[in-house]
C-alpha positions in Angstrom: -65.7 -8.3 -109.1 -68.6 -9.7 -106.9 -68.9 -13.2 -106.3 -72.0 -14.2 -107.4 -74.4 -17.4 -105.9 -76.1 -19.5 -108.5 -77.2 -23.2 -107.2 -75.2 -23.7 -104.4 -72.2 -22.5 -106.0 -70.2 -19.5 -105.7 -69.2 -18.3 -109.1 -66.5 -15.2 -108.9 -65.5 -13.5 -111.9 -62.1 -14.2 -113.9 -61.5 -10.7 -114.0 -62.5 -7.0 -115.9 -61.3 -8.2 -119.4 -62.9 -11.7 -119.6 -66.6 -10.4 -120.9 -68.0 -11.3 -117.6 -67.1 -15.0 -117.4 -67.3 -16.8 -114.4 -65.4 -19.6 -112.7 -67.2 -21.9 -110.3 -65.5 -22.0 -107.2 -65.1 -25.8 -106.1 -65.9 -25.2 -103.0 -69.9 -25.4 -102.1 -72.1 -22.5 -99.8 -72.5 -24.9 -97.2 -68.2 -26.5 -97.4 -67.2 -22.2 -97.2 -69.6 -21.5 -93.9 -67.8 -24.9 -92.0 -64.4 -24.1 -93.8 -65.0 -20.5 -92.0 -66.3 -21.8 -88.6 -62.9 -23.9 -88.6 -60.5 -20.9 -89.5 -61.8 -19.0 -86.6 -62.0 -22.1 -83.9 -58.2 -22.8 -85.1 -57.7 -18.9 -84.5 -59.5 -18.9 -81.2 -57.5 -21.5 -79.4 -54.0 -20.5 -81.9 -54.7 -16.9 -79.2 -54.3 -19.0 -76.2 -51.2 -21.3 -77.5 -49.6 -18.3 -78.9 -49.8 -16.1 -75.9 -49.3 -19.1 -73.3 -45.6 -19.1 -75.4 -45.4 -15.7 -74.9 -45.6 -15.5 -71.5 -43.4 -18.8 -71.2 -40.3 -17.1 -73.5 -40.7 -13.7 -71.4 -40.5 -15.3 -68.0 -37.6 -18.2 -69.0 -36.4 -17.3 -72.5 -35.1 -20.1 -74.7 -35.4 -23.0 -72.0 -39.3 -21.7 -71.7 -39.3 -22.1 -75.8 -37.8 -25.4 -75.2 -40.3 -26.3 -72.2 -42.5 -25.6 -74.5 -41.7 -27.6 -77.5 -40.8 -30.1 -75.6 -44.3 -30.4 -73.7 -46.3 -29.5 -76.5 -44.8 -32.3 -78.6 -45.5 -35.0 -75.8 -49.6 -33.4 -75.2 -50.3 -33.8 -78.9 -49.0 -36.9 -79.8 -50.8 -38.4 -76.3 -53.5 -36.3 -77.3 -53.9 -37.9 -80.8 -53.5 -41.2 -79.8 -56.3 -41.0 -76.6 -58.8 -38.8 -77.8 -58.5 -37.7 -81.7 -57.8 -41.0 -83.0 -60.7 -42.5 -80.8 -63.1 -39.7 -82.1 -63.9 -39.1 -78.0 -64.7 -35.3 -78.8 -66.2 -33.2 -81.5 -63.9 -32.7 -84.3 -63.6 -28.8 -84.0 -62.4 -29.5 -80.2 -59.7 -31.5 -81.6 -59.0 -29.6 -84.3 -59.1 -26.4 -81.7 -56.4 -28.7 -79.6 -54.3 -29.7 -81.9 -53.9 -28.0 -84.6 -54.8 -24.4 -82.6 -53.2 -24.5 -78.8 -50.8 -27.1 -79.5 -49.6 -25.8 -82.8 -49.2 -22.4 -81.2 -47.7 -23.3 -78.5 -45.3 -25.5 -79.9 -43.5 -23.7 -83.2 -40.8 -24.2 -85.9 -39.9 -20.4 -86.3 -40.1 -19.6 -82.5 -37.2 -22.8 -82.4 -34.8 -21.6 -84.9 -35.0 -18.0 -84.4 -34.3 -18.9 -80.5 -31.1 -21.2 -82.1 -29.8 -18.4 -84.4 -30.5 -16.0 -81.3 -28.0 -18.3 -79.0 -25.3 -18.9 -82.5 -24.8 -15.7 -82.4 -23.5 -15.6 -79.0 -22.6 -18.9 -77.6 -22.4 -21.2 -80.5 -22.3 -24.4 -78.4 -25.1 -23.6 -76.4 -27.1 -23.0 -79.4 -25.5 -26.7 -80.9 -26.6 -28.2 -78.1 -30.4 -26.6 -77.6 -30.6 -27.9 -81.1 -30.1 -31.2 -80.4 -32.0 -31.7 -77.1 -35.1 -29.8 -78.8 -34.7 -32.5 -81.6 -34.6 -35.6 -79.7 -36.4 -34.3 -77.4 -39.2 -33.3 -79.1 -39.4 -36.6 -81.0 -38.8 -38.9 -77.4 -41.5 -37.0 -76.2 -43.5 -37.8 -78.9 -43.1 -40.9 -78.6 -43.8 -40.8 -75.1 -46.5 -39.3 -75.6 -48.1 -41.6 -78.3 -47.1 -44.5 -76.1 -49.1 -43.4 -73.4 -51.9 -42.5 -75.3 -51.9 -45.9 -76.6 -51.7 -47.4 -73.7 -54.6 -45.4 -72.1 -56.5 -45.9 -75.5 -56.6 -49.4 -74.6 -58.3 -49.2 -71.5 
């Protein structure tokens, strides 16, 4: 089943038994090239978040993870709220940013796999990295935002 390119539009077949009808995929030529370029900018900078974590956890284990979330939580929300918000840079730089270095550096699974990781050894210790990457993450945040707006005004 070949997708096919009629007008603009990229028509891919239902399937083998459907007499060779065609859907029209909503999305235009032009929309799939930039919807591409962004999937691979996101990827590009997701490599340098994801392995900037990496070598954070090997070096300082869960407190690196927790560096980690902790910082990442304060650079995007100051990062929104100076630059993104304020359209100061190109919109796959802030995409790259945000949703690629920041995203991969700062992760959900990476948190509670490093919390079940510490339950199953020191249950308290895991309670209480639990909390401080909680409200820390979000006073950090707002940190961050609060600066950004701050500088934002300037």
């Amino acid at each position: 089943m070949t997708p096919v390119s009629v007008r603009g539009q990229v028509r891919v077949p239902y399937s083998n038994c459907c007499e060779g009808r065609f859907f029209v995929a909503t999305i235009q030529n032009g929309e799939l090239k930039m919807k591409i370029r962004k999937v691979i900018i996101v990827g590009l900078f997701a490599f340098g978040g994801g392995m900037l974590r990496y070598l954070v956890n090997s070096s300082w284990g869960a407190l690196g993870i927790l560096g980690c979330n902790l910082i990442g939580s304060f650079l995007l929300a100051l990062l929104t709220y100076t630059v993104i918000e304020r359209k100061l840079v190109a919109d796959w730089l802030s995409l790259g940013l945000g949703t690629g270095l920041i995203g991969a550096l700062t992760t959900f699974s990476t948190f509670a796999a490093t919390t079940i990781q510490l339950w199953q050894s020191h249950p308290l210790a895991a309670g209480l990295y639990f909390i401080v990457s909680s409200s820390g993450g979000l006073v950090m945040a707002l940190l961050g935002a609060w600066l950004g707006r701050r500088l934002g005004r300037n």
